[in-house]
């Protein structure tokens, strides 16, 4: 199959590269979206914060939500986050976790950054009611586990047959 060619001038002919075109398009999209999302709106702040009210540019950690017979268990990955930098709130059936992963002090030159730092937020509406007085949260090995017990009347009960 013959590939199209691109002429840069009368005397030079280059072979067309789809990957080079994709890289150029990717750079253009980054420039466009970066300028558009960070543009101030009429109400102040960025357009992103108005489109996603409560998001405010915060990262969303990875999480699992599990339902057992007597509780809901939510586990969030929060590596490098200290207990004092996390807030857990329960409002009815809604669980909200907010906090910040802070930049650690470095002695050398940072050559590459792939890990994220900054504010994070996670919210979930659970399918059933929660006993707010019995909620427990633990942060161990970078995983925040929140156990939200179901009220006694919502728990599944096994009935023995006589």
Short mmCIF file of N, CA and C in Angstrom, two decimals:
data_model
loop_
_atom_site.label_atom_id
_atom_site.label_comp_id
_atom_site.label_asym_id
_atom_site.label_seq_id
_atom_site.Cartn_x
_atom_site.Cartn_y
_atom_site.Cartn_z
N UNK A 1 0.84 -1.17 0.00
CA UNK A 1 0.00 0.00 0.00
C UNK A 1 0.89 1.24 0.00
N UNK A 2 0.60 2.14 -0.83
CA UNK A 2 1.38 3.37 -0.92
C UNK A 2 0.87 4.38 0.09
N UNK A 3 1.79 5.06 0.75
CA UNK A 3 1.42 6.10 1.70
C UNK A 3 1.40 7.44 1.00
N UNK A 4 0.53 8.35 1.39
CA UNK A 4 0.53 9.68 0.79
C UNK A 4 1.84 10.39 1.12
N UNK A 5 2.19 11.34 0.29
CA UNK A 5 3.41 12.11 0.53
C UNK A 5 3.04 13.55 0.83
N UNK A 6 3.91 14.21 1.52
CA UNK A 6 3.70 15.62 1.84
C UNK A 6 4.85 16.41 1.24
N UNK A 7 4.54 17.46 0.53
CA UNK A 7 5.57 18.31 -0.06
C UNK A 7 5.80 19.50 0.85
N UNK A 8 7.04 19.68 1.32
CA UNK A 8 7.35 20.83 2.15
C UNK A 8 7.75 22.03 1.29
N UNK A 9 8.33 21.79 0.13
CA UNK A 9 8.58 22.82 -0.87
C UNK A 9 8.72 22.13 -2.22
N UNK A 10 9.14 22.83 -3.24
CA UNK A 10 9.19 22.24 -4.59
C UNK A 10 10.17 21.07 -4.68
N UNK A 11 11.25 21.13 -3.92
CA UNK A 11 12.33 20.16 -4.09
C UNK A 11 12.34 19.04 -3.06
N UNK A 12 11.58 19.18 -1.97
CA UNK A 12 11.63 18.19 -0.90
C UNK A 12 10.31 17.44 -0.82
N UNK A 13 10.40 16.13 -0.78
CA UNK A 13 9.22 15.29 -0.64
C UNK A 13 9.43 14.43 0.61
N UNK A 14 8.44 14.45 1.50
CA UNK A 14 8.52 13.64 2.72
C UNK A 14 7.42 12.59 2.70
N UNK A 15 7.69 11.48 3.31
CA UNK A 15 6.67 10.45 3.46
C UNK A 15 5.75 10.87 4.61
N UNK A 16 4.46 10.74 4.41
CA UNK A 16 3.47 11.11 5.43
C UNK A 16 3.52 10.12 6.58
N UNK A 17 3.50 10.64 7.81
CA UNK A 17 3.55 9.79 8.99
C UNK A 17 2.28 9.99 9.81
N UNK A 18 1.43 8.97 9.90
CA UNK A 18 0.20 9.15 10.70
C UNK A 18 0.50 9.40 12.17
N UNK A 19 1.58 8.83 12.70
CA UNK A 19 1.89 9.02 14.11
C UNK A 19 2.33 10.45 14.39
N UNK A 20 3.07 11.05 13.46
CA UNK A 20 3.46 12.45 13.62
C UNK A 20 2.23 13.34 13.61
N UNK A 21 1.27 13.00 12.76
CA UNK A 21 0.02 13.77 12.72
C UNK A 21 -0.75 13.64 14.02
N UNK A 22 -0.80 12.44 14.58
CA UNK A 22 -1.49 12.23 15.86
C UNK A 22 -0.81 13.01 16.98
N UNK A 23 0.52 13.02 17.00
CA UNK A 23 1.23 13.79 18.02
C UNK A 23 0.94 15.28 17.89
N UNK A 24 0.91 15.78 16.65
CA UNK A 24 0.61 17.20 16.42
C UNK A 24 -0.81 17.51 16.89
N UNK A 25 -1.76 16.65 16.56
CA UNK A 25 -3.15 16.84 16.98
C UNK A 25 -3.26 16.80 18.50
N UNK A 26 -2.55 15.88 19.14
CA UNK A 26 -2.55 15.78 20.60
C UNK A 26 -2.04 17.06 21.24
N UNK A 27 -0.95 17.62 20.72
CA UNK A 27 -0.41 18.88 21.25
C UNK A 27 -1.41 20.02 21.08
N UNK A 28 -2.06 20.09 19.91
CA UNK A 28 -3.03 21.15 19.66
C UNK A 28 -4.22 21.02 20.61
N UNK A 29 -4.69 19.80 20.84
CA UNK A 29 -5.82 19.60 21.76
C UNK A 29 -5.43 19.99 23.19
N UNK A 30 -4.22 19.64 23.62
CA UNK A 30 -3.76 20.04 24.95
C UNK A 30 -3.74 21.55 25.09
N UNK A 31 -3.22 22.24 24.09
CA UNK A 31 -3.17 23.70 24.12
C UNK A 31 -4.58 24.29 24.16
N UNK A 32 -5.48 23.77 23.32
CA UNK A 32 -6.84 24.29 23.26
C UNK A 32 -7.58 24.06 24.57
N UNK A 33 -7.59 22.81 25.03
CA UNK A 33 -8.33 22.50 26.25
C UNK A 33 -7.73 23.18 27.46
N UNK A 34 -6.41 23.28 27.51
CA UNK A 34 -5.77 23.97 28.63
C UNK A 34 -6.19 25.42 28.72
N UNK A 35 -6.26 26.09 27.59
CA UNK A 35 -6.67 27.50 27.61
C UNK A 35 -8.17 27.63 27.85
N UNK A 36 -8.96 26.69 27.34
CA UNK A 36 -10.41 26.80 27.48
C UNK A 36 -10.87 26.48 28.90
N UNK A 37 -10.37 25.38 29.49
CA UNK A 37 -10.81 24.99 30.83
C UNK A 37 -10.36 25.98 31.88
N UNK A 38 -9.23 26.61 31.69
CA UNK A 38 -8.72 27.53 32.71
C UNK A 38 -9.17 28.97 32.50
N UNK A 39 -9.97 29.21 31.46
CA UNK A 39 -10.45 30.56 31.19
C UNK A 39 -11.45 30.97 32.26
N UNK A 40 -11.32 32.19 32.82
CA UNK A 40 -12.28 32.62 33.84
C UNK A 40 -13.67 32.78 33.25
N UNK A 41 -14.67 32.48 34.04
CA UNK A 41 -16.05 32.65 33.59
C UNK A 41 -16.59 33.96 34.13
N UNK A 42 -17.85 34.29 33.79
CA UNK A 42 -18.47 35.51 34.28
C UNK A 42 -18.54 35.56 35.80
N UNK A 43 -18.65 34.39 36.44
CA UNK A 43 -18.87 34.33 37.87
C UNK A 43 -17.58 34.21 38.66
N UNK A 44 -16.45 34.30 38.01
CA UNK A 44 -15.17 34.11 38.68
C UNK A 44 -14.84 32.64 38.74
N UNK A 45 -13.58 32.30 38.93
CA UNK A 45 -13.17 30.91 38.94
C UNK A 45 -13.10 30.37 37.52
N UNK A 46 -12.77 29.11 37.40
CA UNK A 46 -12.64 28.52 36.07
C UNK A 46 -13.97 27.93 35.62
N UNK A 47 -14.08 27.75 34.34
CA UNK A 47 -15.27 27.14 33.77
C UNK A 47 -15.46 25.73 34.31
N UNK A 48 -14.36 25.01 34.51
CA UNK A 48 -14.42 23.65 35.02
C UNK A 48 -15.12 23.59 36.37
N UNK A 49 -14.82 24.53 37.27
CA UNK A 49 -15.43 24.49 38.59
C UNK A 49 -16.92 24.79 38.54
N UNK A 50 -17.37 25.53 37.52
CA UNK A 50 -18.80 25.80 37.40
C UNK A 50 -19.53 24.65 36.72
N UNK A 51 -18.86 23.96 35.81
CA UNK A 51 -19.49 22.82 35.16
C UNK A 51 -19.66 21.66 36.13
N UNK A 52 -18.67 21.45 36.98
CA UNK A 52 -18.70 20.36 37.95
C UNK A 52 -18.70 20.97 39.33
N UNK A 53 -19.87 21.43 39.78
CA UNK A 53 -19.98 22.10 41.07
C UNK A 53 -19.51 21.16 42.18
N UNK A 54 -18.61 21.64 43.02
CA UNK A 54 -18.06 20.83 44.10
C UNK A 54 -16.81 20.10 43.69
N UNK A 55 -16.52 20.03 42.40
CA UNK A 55 -15.32 19.34 41.93
C UNK A 55 -14.09 20.19 42.18
N UNK A 56 -14.13 21.45 41.80
CA UNK A 56 -13.06 22.43 42.05
C UNK A 56 -11.68 21.93 41.66
N UNK A 57 -11.57 21.16 40.61
CA UNK A 57 -10.27 20.71 40.13
C UNK A 57 -9.65 19.61 40.96
N UNK A 58 -10.38 19.05 41.90
CA UNK A 58 -9.82 18.02 42.76
C UNK A 58 -9.72 16.69 42.00
N UNK A 59 -8.74 15.90 42.36
CA UNK A 59 -8.56 14.58 41.78
C UNK A 59 -9.56 13.61 42.41
N UNK A 60 -9.87 12.54 41.73
CA UNK A 60 -10.77 11.51 42.27
C UNK A 60 -9.97 10.24 42.48
N UNK A 61 -9.81 9.80 43.73
CA UNK A 61 -9.05 8.56 43.97
C UNK A 61 -9.83 7.33 43.52
N UNK A 62 -9.11 6.25 43.26
CA UNK A 62 -9.74 4.98 42.90
C UNK A 62 -10.40 4.39 44.14
N UNK A 63 -11.56 3.77 43.96
CA UNK A 63 -12.30 3.26 45.11
C UNK A 63 -13.09 2.02 44.75
N UNK A 64 -13.37 1.21 45.78
CA UNK A 64 -14.26 0.05 45.68
C UNK A 64 -15.38 0.26 46.69
N UNK A 65 -16.61 -0.07 46.30
CA UNK A 65 -17.75 -0.01 47.21
C UNK A 65 -18.33 -1.42 47.28
N UNK A 66 -18.36 -1.98 48.49
CA UNK A 66 -18.83 -3.35 48.70
C UNK A 66 -20.01 -3.33 49.65
N UNK A 67 -21.00 -4.16 49.37
CA UNK A 67 -22.14 -4.29 50.28
C UNK A 67 -22.12 -5.67 50.89
N UNK A 68 -22.15 -5.71 52.22
CA UNK A 68 -22.26 -6.97 52.94
C UNK A 68 -23.65 -7.03 53.55
N UNK A 69 -23.94 -8.10 54.30
CA UNK A 69 -25.26 -8.23 54.91
C UNK A 69 -25.55 -7.12 55.91
N UNK A 70 -24.51 -6.63 56.61
CA UNK A 70 -24.76 -5.66 57.69
C UNK A 70 -24.15 -4.29 57.47
N UNK A 71 -23.43 -4.06 56.34
CA UNK A 71 -22.78 -2.77 56.16
C UNK A 71 -22.37 -2.54 54.71
N UNK A 72 -22.02 -1.30 54.41
CA UNK A 72 -21.36 -0.94 53.17
C UNK A 72 -19.90 -0.66 53.53
N UNK A 73 -18.98 -1.11 52.70
CA UNK A 73 -17.56 -0.88 52.94
C UNK A 73 -16.99 -0.18 51.71
N UNK A 74 -16.41 1.00 51.94
CA UNK A 74 -15.81 1.78 50.86
C UNK A 74 -14.32 1.83 51.12
N UNK A 75 -13.52 1.44 50.12
CA UNK A 75 -12.06 1.47 50.23
C UNK A 75 -11.52 2.38 49.15
N UNK A 76 -10.69 3.35 49.56
CA UNK A 76 -10.10 4.31 48.63
C UNK A 76 -8.59 4.21 48.68
N UNK A 77 -7.96 4.29 47.52
CA UNK A 77 -6.50 4.30 47.44
C UNK A 77 -6.00 5.71 47.68
N UNK A 78 -5.28 5.91 48.79
CA UNK A 78 -4.73 7.22 49.14
C UNK A 78 -3.27 7.10 49.54
N UNK A 79 -2.40 6.64 48.63
CA UNK A 79 -0.99 6.47 49.01
C UNK A 79 -0.33 7.81 49.34
N UNK A 80 0.44 7.81 50.42
CA UNK A 80 1.16 9.01 50.82
C UNK A 80 0.35 10.06 51.53
N UNK A 81 -0.91 9.78 51.85
CA UNK A 81 -1.78 10.74 52.53
C UNK A 81 -1.78 10.44 54.01
N UNK A 82 -1.66 11.48 54.84
CA UNK A 82 -1.67 11.32 56.29
C UNK A 82 -3.10 11.46 56.83
N UNK A 83 -3.34 10.86 57.99
CA UNK A 83 -4.68 10.88 58.60
C UNK A 83 -5.23 12.30 58.75
N UNK A 84 -4.38 13.22 59.15
CA UNK A 84 -4.83 14.60 59.38
C UNK A 84 -5.18 15.35 58.11
N UNK A 85 -4.86 14.78 56.95
CA UNK A 85 -5.13 15.45 55.68
C UNK A 85 -6.37 14.91 54.98
N UNK A 86 -7.19 14.13 55.71
CA UNK A 86 -8.40 13.53 55.13
C UNK A 86 -9.60 13.88 55.99
N UNK A 87 -10.70 14.26 55.34
CA UNK A 87 -11.98 14.50 56.03
C UNK A 87 -13.01 13.54 55.48
N UNK A 88 -13.71 12.84 56.38
CA UNK A 88 -14.76 11.90 56.00
C UNK A 88 -16.07 12.42 56.59
N UNK A 89 -17.10 12.55 55.73
CA UNK A 89 -18.41 13.04 56.19
C UNK A 89 -19.50 12.13 55.66
N UNK A 90 -20.54 11.93 56.48
CA UNK A 90 -21.70 11.16 56.08
C UNK A 90 -22.91 12.06 56.25
N UNK A 91 -23.72 12.15 55.17
CA UNK A 91 -24.95 12.94 55.21
C UNK A 91 -26.05 12.08 54.59
N UNK A 92 -26.82 11.43 55.46
CA UNK A 92 -27.84 10.51 54.97
C UNK A 92 -27.18 9.31 54.32
N UNK A 93 -27.45 9.11 53.03
CA UNK A 93 -26.87 7.99 52.29
C UNK A 93 -25.61 8.40 51.53
N UNK A 94 -25.19 9.64 51.63
CA UNK A 94 -24.04 10.15 50.88
C UNK A 94 -22.78 10.17 51.74
N UNK A 95 -21.71 9.54 51.19
CA UNK A 95 -20.40 9.55 51.83
C UNK A 95 -19.51 10.50 51.02
N UNK A 96 -18.84 11.43 51.71
CA UNK A 96 -17.91 12.36 51.08
C UNK A 96 -16.55 12.23 51.74
N UNK A 97 -15.52 12.07 50.93
CA UNK A 97 -14.14 12.02 51.42
C UNK A 97 -13.38 13.10 50.66
N UNK A 98 -12.75 14.00 51.40
CA UNK A 98 -11.97 15.09 50.80
C UNK A 98 -10.65 15.19 51.53
N UNK A 99 -9.66 15.68 50.83
CA UNK A 99 -8.37 15.86 51.46
C UNK A 99 -7.35 16.38 50.49
N UNK A 100 -6.09 16.21 50.90
CA UNK A 100 -5.01 16.71 50.06
C UNK A 100 -3.80 15.80 50.19
N UNK A 101 -3.22 15.47 49.04
CA UNK A 101 -1.95 14.76 49.01
C UNK A 101 -0.90 15.83 48.81
N UNK A 102 -0.07 16.03 49.84
CA UNK A 102 0.88 17.14 49.83
C UNK A 102 2.20 16.74 49.19
N UNK A 103 2.83 17.72 48.59
CA UNK A 103 4.15 17.53 47.99
C UNK A 103 5.15 17.35 49.11
N UNK A 104 5.98 16.33 49.00
CA UNK A 104 7.01 16.15 50.03
C UNK A 104 8.24 16.95 49.65
N UNK A 105 9.02 17.30 50.64
CA UNK A 105 10.23 18.08 50.39
C UNK A 105 11.29 17.19 49.76
N UNK A 106 11.95 17.72 48.77
CA UNK A 106 12.96 16.96 48.04
C UNK A 106 14.32 17.61 48.21
N UNK A 107 15.35 16.77 48.20
CA UNK A 107 16.72 17.26 48.35
C UNK A 107 17.37 17.49 46.99
N UNK A 108 16.98 16.71 45.99
CA UNK A 108 17.60 16.81 44.67
C UNK A 108 16.69 17.49 43.67
N UNK A 109 17.02 17.30 42.42
CA UNK A 109 16.26 17.88 41.32
C UNK A 109 15.22 16.86 40.86
N UNK A 110 13.99 17.29 40.74
CA UNK A 110 12.92 16.41 40.27
C UNK A 110 13.01 16.34 38.74
N UNK A 111 13.39 15.20 38.21
CA UNK A 111 13.57 15.03 36.77
C UNK A 111 12.29 14.58 36.05
N UNK A 112 11.41 13.93 36.78
CA UNK A 112 10.18 13.44 36.18
C UNK A 112 9.11 13.35 37.25
N UNK A 113 7.90 13.76 36.92
CA UNK A 113 6.79 13.67 37.87
C UNK A 113 5.66 12.90 37.22
N UNK A 114 5.27 11.80 37.85
CA UNK A 114 4.14 11.01 37.38
C UNK A 114 3.08 10.84 38.46
N UNK A 115 3.48 10.99 39.71
CA UNK A 115 2.52 10.87 40.80
C UNK A 115 1.83 12.21 41.00
N UNK A 116 0.56 12.15 41.34
CA UNK A 116 -0.21 13.38 41.49
C UNK A 116 -0.16 13.88 42.93
N UNK A 117 -0.18 15.19 43.06
CA UNK A 117 -0.31 15.83 44.36
C UNK A 117 -1.43 16.85 44.24
N UNK A 118 -1.99 17.22 45.36
CA UNK A 118 -3.06 18.22 45.35
C UNK A 118 -4.31 17.69 46.03
N UNK A 119 -5.38 18.45 45.86
CA UNK A 119 -6.65 18.11 46.50
C UNK A 119 -7.29 16.90 45.82
N UNK A 120 -8.02 16.12 46.62
CA UNK A 120 -8.80 15.02 46.07
C UNK A 120 -10.17 15.04 46.70
N UNK A 121 -11.13 14.48 45.99
CA UNK A 121 -12.50 14.40 46.49
C UNK A 121 -13.16 13.15 45.93
N UNK A 122 -13.94 12.49 46.78
CA UNK A 122 -14.68 11.30 46.36
C UNK A 122 -16.04 11.35 47.04
N UNK A 123 -17.09 11.16 46.26
CA UNK A 123 -18.44 11.12 46.81
C UNK A 123 -19.19 9.94 46.21
N UNK A 124 -20.00 9.31 47.04
CA UNK A 124 -20.83 8.21 46.57
C UNK A 124 -22.14 8.24 47.34
N UNK A 125 -23.22 7.96 46.63
CA UNK A 125 -24.53 7.80 47.26
C UNK A 125 -24.79 6.30 47.35
N UNK A 126 -24.95 5.83 48.56
CA UNK A 126 -25.14 4.40 48.80
C UNK A 126 -26.58 4.00 48.51
N UNK A 127 -26.82 2.75 48.15
CA UNK A 127 -28.17 2.32 47.75
C UNK A 127 -29.17 2.22 48.90
N UNK A 128 -28.69 2.21 50.14
CA UNK A 128 -29.60 2.09 51.28
C UNK A 128 -29.21 3.02 52.40
N UNK A 129 -30.03 3.01 53.45
CA UNK A 129 -29.77 3.87 54.61
C UNK A 129 -28.55 3.41 55.38
N UNK A 130 -27.99 4.34 56.16
CA UNK A 130 -26.77 4.10 56.92
C UNK A 130 -26.99 4.53 58.37
N UNK A 131 -26.45 3.76 59.30
CA UNK A 131 -26.46 4.15 60.72
C UNK A 131 -25.25 5.05 60.94
N UNK A 132 -25.45 6.37 60.87
CA UNK A 132 -24.35 7.34 60.91
C UNK A 132 -23.55 7.28 62.21
N UNK A 133 -24.17 6.86 63.31
CA UNK A 133 -23.45 6.81 64.59
C UNK A 133 -22.43 5.67 64.63
N UNK A 134 -22.57 4.67 63.77
CA UNK A 134 -21.67 3.53 63.81
C UNK A 134 -20.60 3.54 62.73
N UNK A 135 -20.46 4.63 61.98
CA UNK A 135 -19.49 4.69 60.88
C UNK A 135 -18.07 4.68 61.45
N UNK A 136 -17.21 3.86 60.85
CA UNK A 136 -15.81 3.76 61.26
C UNK A 136 -14.92 3.98 60.04
N UNK A 137 -13.79 4.69 60.23
CA UNK A 137 -12.83 4.93 59.14
C UNK A 137 -11.43 4.60 59.64
N UNK A 138 -10.66 3.90 58.78
CA UNK A 138 -9.28 3.52 59.11
C UNK A 138 -8.41 3.80 57.90
N UNK A 139 -7.20 4.28 58.16
CA UNK A 139 -6.23 4.51 57.09
C UNK A 139 -5.01 3.65 57.38
N UNK A 140 -4.86 2.58 56.60
CA UNK A 140 -3.74 1.65 56.77
C UNK A 140 -3.09 1.40 55.42
N UNK A 141 -1.75 1.53 55.38
CA UNK A 141 -0.97 1.22 54.19
C UNK A 141 -1.50 1.92 52.93
N UNK A 142 -1.91 3.17 53.07
CA UNK A 142 -2.35 3.94 51.92
C UNK A 142 -3.75 3.63 51.44
N UNK A 143 -4.52 2.86 52.21
CA UNK A 143 -5.90 2.53 51.84
C UNK A 143 -6.82 3.01 52.96
N UNK A 144 -7.76 3.89 52.61
CA UNK A 144 -8.76 4.35 53.56
C UNK A 144 -9.96 3.42 53.46
N UNK A 145 -10.32 2.78 54.58
CA UNK A 145 -11.49 1.89 54.63
C UNK A 145 -12.55 2.54 55.50
N UNK A 146 -13.72 2.74 54.93
CA UNK A 146 -14.84 3.33 55.67
C UNK A 146 -15.93 2.28 55.73
N UNK A 147 -16.31 1.92 56.96
CA UNK A 147 -17.38 0.93 57.17
C UNK A 147 -18.62 1.67 57.62
N UNK A 148 -19.68 1.55 56.84
CA UNK A 148 -20.94 2.25 57.12
C UNK A 148 -22.01 1.20 57.41
N UNK A 149 -22.31 0.97 58.70
CA UNK A 149 -23.29 -0.09 59.04
C UNK A 149 -24.70 0.28 58.59
N UNK A 150 -25.45 -0.75 58.21
CA UNK A 150 -26.86 -0.55 57.86
C UNK A 150 -27.68 -0.48 59.14
N UNK A 151 -28.80 0.23 59.12
CA UNK A 151 -29.67 0.21 60.31
C UNK A 151 -30.21 -1.20 60.54
N UNK A 152 -30.54 -1.48 61.75
CA UNK A 152 -30.99 -2.83 62.12
C UNK A 152 -32.16 -3.31 61.26
N UNK A 153 -33.10 -2.42 60.94
CA UNK A 153 -34.28 -2.84 60.17
C UNK A 153 -33.95 -3.13 58.70
N UNK A 154 -32.79 -2.68 58.20
CA UNK A 154 -32.42 -2.94 56.80
C UNK A 154 -31.50 -4.15 56.62
N UNK A 155 -31.05 -4.71 57.72
CA UNK A 155 -30.11 -5.84 57.62
C UNK A 155 -30.83 -7.12 57.22
N UNK A 156 -30.16 -7.88 56.40
CA UNK A 156 -30.69 -9.17 55.99
C UNK A 156 -30.52 -10.15 57.15
N UNK A 157 -31.57 -10.89 57.42
CA UNK A 157 -31.51 -11.86 58.51
C UNK A 157 -31.75 -13.26 57.95
N UNK A 158 -31.01 -14.21 58.50
CA UNK A 158 -31.22 -15.60 58.11
C UNK A 158 -32.19 -16.20 59.12
N UNK A 159 -33.25 -16.80 58.62
CA UNK A 159 -34.28 -17.37 59.47
C UNK A 159 -34.10 -18.88 59.51
N UNK A 160 -33.85 -19.42 60.72
CA UNK A 160 -33.72 -20.89 60.81
C UNK A 160 -35.06 -21.58 60.61
N UNK A 161 -35.02 -22.69 59.93
CA UNK A 161 -36.25 -23.46 59.70
C UNK A 161 -36.40 -24.44 60.85
N UNK A 162 -37.61 -24.51 61.39
CA UNK A 162 -37.86 -25.38 62.55
C UNK A 162 -38.49 -26.67 62.13
#
